[in-house]
Amino acid sequence: MPTILGQNQYGKAENRVVKITRDGDTHHIKDLNVSVALSGDMEDVHYSGSNANVLPTDTTKNTVYAFAKEYGIESAEQFGIHLARHFVTSQEPIKVARIRIEEYSWERIETSDANSKFIGSDEVKHSFVRKGQETRVTQITYDGEKWEVISGLKDLVVMNSTNSEFWGYVKDKYTTLQEAYDRILATQVSARWRFSWTDDEQKAPNWEKSYEQVRKHMLQAFAETYSLSLQQTLYQMGSRIINNRSEIDEVRFSLPNKHHFLVDLEPFGLKNDNEVYFAADRPYGLIEATVLRDGVEPQIPVDMTNL
Ligand SMILES: O=c1[nH]c(=O)c2[nH]c(=O)[nH]c2[nH]1
């Protein structure tokens, strides 16, 4: 033979699994990206196409989701150990299993301060913001007389693990979506807000304080809204800013609906009690709108939030 097979491995890469653990009203999230690579006696499939030793990559994906239910996700390491051991000990031809896991960390959205409509033990326990900084942006335009300042942020990722429904929508012959009465609501916020200030530099807003407050109101409105649609949540986030921050007249949002689909675990004899989700990255719903102080003219360009 003029050629021989060298190193080889196979499996399903980037299985996006989200596991919600419910401790009464307090929810805990584990959000992983799990890649499986198996190797062993795989000469035949490469040389002749015989699949006799091949556990399908599709099965490795199913195993990830089933194990999230069966063992839970205590830590990425523990989860990876379960998976690797399973593949090597249950499949004779598989000699090495390599599991790579990225974990996305989430922290709770703070809702117990004086601005919140919740106090003390009533705080929201199912709302999270992804750890890591969002990108803060601003655009300043000056024509020698008037200033226009539009500030904002992008890549602020938030999730509610309950208090979101979607039903009562139009159904035509192409509609297959099932109505949802308790779904995950997650989005990656891109927002721009325009300051009413246009002249007199002595009266310019405190930019740093304004940013911090706008971000806080946006997050609290996201956490505290019992959502019947992402559109409704968007409007709540915008009006909360306009109502609390007199320096801002207009806010525009671009909110991708980061879909989380319940995984069907029935084929493995497991019940998925709203615990194990597939986090899809595309396609995504894209919900965009401007919220304005009554009486002001909109000035934030339609496409600005997509930059
Ligand atoms: O909050 C939502 N708004 C929609 O317009 C929509 N459309 C859809 O399929 N799912 C959702 N969710």
XYZ file of C-alpha atoms and ligand atoms in Angstrom:
319
model
C 0.000 0.000 0.000
C 1.433 3.385 -0.928
C -0.238 5.095 2.017
C -1.096 4.264 5.600
C -3.503 5.849 8.057
C -1.941 8.069 10.699
C -3.441 9.570 13.851
C -7.213 9.746 13.675
C -10.068 10.677 15.973
C -13.732 11.466 15.624
C -16.753 12.573 17.621
C -19.262 15.402 17.936
C -17.746 18.815 18.565
C -19.359 21.750 20.355
C -22.392 20.205 21.999
C -23.998 23.185 23.678
C -25.673 21.937 26.816
C -27.405 24.085 29.419
C -28.505 22.424 32.662
C -30.853 24.204 35.045
C -31.020 22.902 38.608
C -34.003 24.107 40.590
C -33.716 24.555 44.329
C -37.205 25.929 44.944
C -37.242 29.414 43.406
C -33.468 29.536 43.286
C -32.120 28.312 39.981
C -28.539 27.283 39.205
C -27.094 27.191 35.689
C -24.349 25.142 34.111
C -23.605 26.171 30.534
C -21.074 24.056 28.645
C -19.674 23.554 25.178
C -18.614 19.895 25.079
C -16.464 18.348 22.349
C -15.967 14.596 22.140
C -13.022 13.022 20.282
C -12.719 9.221 20.254
C -9.909 7.063 18.905
C -9.090 3.382 18.784
C -9.527 0.544 16.304
C -10.717 2.676 13.421
C -8.555 1.387 10.573
C -11.430 -0.461 8.866
C -13.733 2.510 8.531
C -10.965 4.554 6.943
C -9.636 1.799 4.661
C -12.855 0.090 3.602
C -15.782 2.054 4.979
C -16.865 -0.678 7.394
C -18.702 1.032 10.254
C -18.645 -2.025 12.518
C -16.485 -0.260 15.130
C -18.064 3.177 14.757
C -20.254 4.555 17.513
C -22.025 7.380 15.627
C -21.022 10.936 16.469
C -24.759 11.506 16.828
C -24.738 9.014 19.701
C -21.889 10.837 21.397
C -24.016 13.980 21.234
C -27.014 12.194 22.747
C -24.793 10.829 25.505
C -23.736 14.343 26.487
C -27.372 15.435 26.893
C -28.465 12.221 28.624
C -25.555 12.405 31.092
C -26.500 16.003 31.943
C -29.777 14.556 33.189
C -28.484 11.293 34.670
C -25.420 12.609 36.508
C -26.073 16.345 36.540
C -23.215 18.763 35.948
C -21.333 19.219 39.187
C -18.267 20.600 37.455
C -16.936 20.492 33.907
C -14.143 18.197 35.092
C -16.484 15.703 36.768
C -18.815 15.737 33.753
C -15.901 15.147 31.370
C -14.627 12.267 33.520
C -18.031 10.536 33.372
C -18.169 10.887 29.611
C -14.607 9.790 28.896
C -14.916 6.756 31.176
C -18.220 5.792 29.564
C -16.901 5.776 25.994
C -13.730 3.842 26.818
C -15.337 1.257 29.107
C -18.537 0.644 27.112
C -17.046 0.395 23.601
C -14.373 -2.218 23.061
C -12.834 -0.603 19.937
C -12.507 2.809 21.612
C -9.163 3.107 23.392
C -8.949 6.831 24.093
C -11.654 9.412 24.699
C -10.732 13.075 24.829
C -13.409 15.408 26.142
C -12.855 19.135 25.809
C -15.183 21.491 27.641
C -15.574 25.252 27.620
C -17.677 26.567 30.467
C -19.512 29.878 30.269
C -19.953 31.455 33.690
C -23.032 33.332 34.803
C -23.683 35.555 37.782
C -26.965 36.612 39.289
C -28.535 39.916 38.301
C -28.664 42.064 41.439
C -32.309 42.968 42.118
C -32.381 43.680 45.830
C -31.404 47.372 45.886
C -33.654 50.377 46.444
C -34.390 50.902 42.733
C -35.777 47.463 42.328
C -39.427 46.666 42.744
C -38.309 43.616 44.756
C -36.840 43.846 48.223
C -35.104 41.391 50.524
C -36.188 37.817 50.048
C -38.410 38.765 47.100
C -35.380 39.256 44.896
C -35.320 37.454 41.558
C -33.500 34.119 41.712
C -33.698 33.025 38.075
C -31.972 35.881 36.233
C -28.345 35.799 35.181
C -25.782 37.888 33.332
C -22.882 36.196 31.580
C -19.546 36.906 33.256
C -17.047 38.976 31.335
C -17.339 42.562 30.280
C -19.677 43.859 27.654
C -18.240 46.381 25.189
C -19.185 49.966 25.914
C -19.538 52.241 22.880
C -20.200 55.912 22.171
C -20.566 58.250 19.185
C -20.117 62.008 19.489
C -21.134 64.384 16.706
C -20.502 68.152 16.837
C -21.302 70.709 14.104
C -19.760 73.698 15.881
C -23.021 74.461 17.674
C -24.818 71.360 18.758
C -23.682 68.107 20.262
C -25.216 64.722 19.726
C -24.073 61.921 22.029
C -25.260 58.365 21.468
C -23.803 55.803 23.854
C -24.487 52.145 24.363
C -23.202 48.659 24.803
C -23.003 45.357 22.986
C -22.442 41.715 23.930
C -24.154 41.874 27.316
C -25.549 38.333 27.584
C -28.480 37.696 29.921
C -30.753 34.776 30.720
C -33.966 34.137 32.638
C -34.415 30.460 33.441
C -38.139 30.930 34.047
C -40.894 33.604 33.929
C -40.973 33.550 30.129
C -43.834 32.310 27.936
C -44.664 32.564 24.239
C -48.115 31.595 22.982
C -51.219 32.985 21.280
C -49.279 33.857 18.113
C -50.501 33.647 14.523
C -50.502 30.097 13.113
C -50.449 29.578 9.363
C -49.791 26.395 7.378
C -46.030 26.730 7.928
C -46.215 27.172 11.698
C -44.799 24.262 13.694
C -43.657 26.104 16.853
C -45.230 24.702 20.016
C -46.634 27.198 22.475
C -44.363 27.674 25.487
C -45.581 28.322 29.018
C -42.215 28.126 30.763
C -39.209 28.684 28.539
C -35.701 30.054 28.871
C -35.360 33.642 27.678
C -31.824 34.604 26.707
C -30.403 37.422 24.651
C -27.198 39.246 23.850
C -28.080 42.886 24.363
C -26.959 45.537 21.905
C -28.354 48.943 22.877
C -27.795 52.603 22.018
C -29.186 55.525 23.976
C -29.243 59.189 23.003
C -28.653 61.958 25.526
C -30.993 64.965 25.482
C -27.985 67.232 26.150
C -26.986 69.241 23.058
C -25.240 72.435 24.273
C -23.820 74.213 27.360
C -20.854 72.079 28.300
C -21.298 73.123 31.938
C -24.497 71.101 31.996
C -23.217 67.918 30.395
C -24.337 64.709 32.133
C -22.061 62.642 34.370
C -21.207 60.105 31.667
C -19.754 57.442 33.975
C -22.618 57.486 36.436
C -25.143 57.536 33.613
C -23.666 54.413 32.012
C -23.626 52.510 35.263
C -27.240 53.448 36.028
C -28.568 52.714 32.532
C -26.924 49.281 32.606
C -28.413 48.593 36.020
C -31.949 49.607 35.038
C -31.716 47.566 31.858
C -30.639 44.445 33.763
C -33.214 44.884 36.503
C -36.029 45.359 33.986
C -34.890 42.191 32.205
C -34.838 40.254 35.485
C -38.120 41.583 36.851
C -40.328 41.371 33.781
C -42.556 38.310 33.579
C -42.201 37.959 29.830
C -44.856 37.001 27.287
C -42.472 37.871 24.424
C -38.995 39.269 23.982
C -40.676 42.300 22.371
C -42.469 43.005 25.668
C -39.235 42.594 27.648
C -37.456 44.979 25.245
C -40.095 47.650 25.782
C -39.867 47.242 29.558
C -36.089 47.623 29.449
C -36.370 50.779 27.343
C -39.119 52.446 29.309
C -37.372 51.681 32.605
C -34.366 53.643 31.326
C -36.395 56.580 29.982
C -38.475 56.786 33.163
C -35.483 56.713 35.512
C -32.823 58.635 33.595
C -33.879 62.172 32.675
C -30.669 62.687 30.651
C -31.806 60.095 28.084
C -34.574 60.631 25.526
C -34.324 57.613 23.262
C -33.079 53.996 23.458
C -32.793 51.479 20.649
C -32.253 47.757 21.110
C -31.208 44.877 18.912
C -31.992 41.657 20.807
C -31.224 38.259 19.308
C -33.475 35.597 20.801
C -30.911 32.990 21.828
C -33.086 29.901 21.574
C -32.767 27.085 24.106
C -34.556 23.924 22.986
C -35.565 21.226 25.470
C -33.761 18.014 24.543
C -35.991 14.972 24.035
C -34.599 12.404 26.483
C -37.568 9.988 26.158
C -35.666 7.677 23.754
C -33.198 7.039 26.612
C -35.956 6.418 29.159
C -35.281 9.757 30.859
C -37.749 12.504 31.715
C -36.639 16.030 30.868
C -38.368 18.129 33.477
C -37.289 21.488 31.990
C -33.690 20.741 32.962
C -31.544 19.949 29.923
C -31.440 22.315 26.955
C -29.695 22.570 23.611
C -28.420 26.145 23.222
C -28.718 26.870 19.490
C -26.507 29.574 18.016
C -28.330 30.082 14.701
C -30.728 30.931 13.272
C -31.999 33.283 15.926
C -35.005 35.543 16.212
C -33.943 39.187 16.039
C -36.116 41.666 17.881
C -35.339 45.366 17.379
C -37.125 48.513 18.481
C -36.729 52.075 19.705
C -38.293 53.362 22.934
C -38.733 57.145 23.097
C -39.659 59.813 25.591
C -43.114 60.964 24.447
C -42.843 64.020 22.196
C -39.201 63.615 21.102
C -38.094 62.921 17.539
C -36.270 59.611 16.971
C -32.664 60.146 15.898
C -30.826 56.876 16.522
C -30.341 55.232 13.095
C -32.175 51.927 12.543
C -28.991 49.944 11.828
C -26.796 51.472 14.488
C -27.367 48.690 17.018
C -26.089 46.076 14.561
C -22.581 47.542 14.317
O -40.352 36.347 22.219
C -40.558 35.898 21.073
N -41.001 36.736 20.113
C -41.259 36.311 18.832
O -41.680 37.118 17.949
C -41.015 34.957 18.554
N -41.156 34.206 17.408
C -40.763 32.940 17.734
O -40.746 31.975 16.915
N -40.411 32.855 19.037
C -40.554 34.098 19.573
N -40.323 34.590 20.814
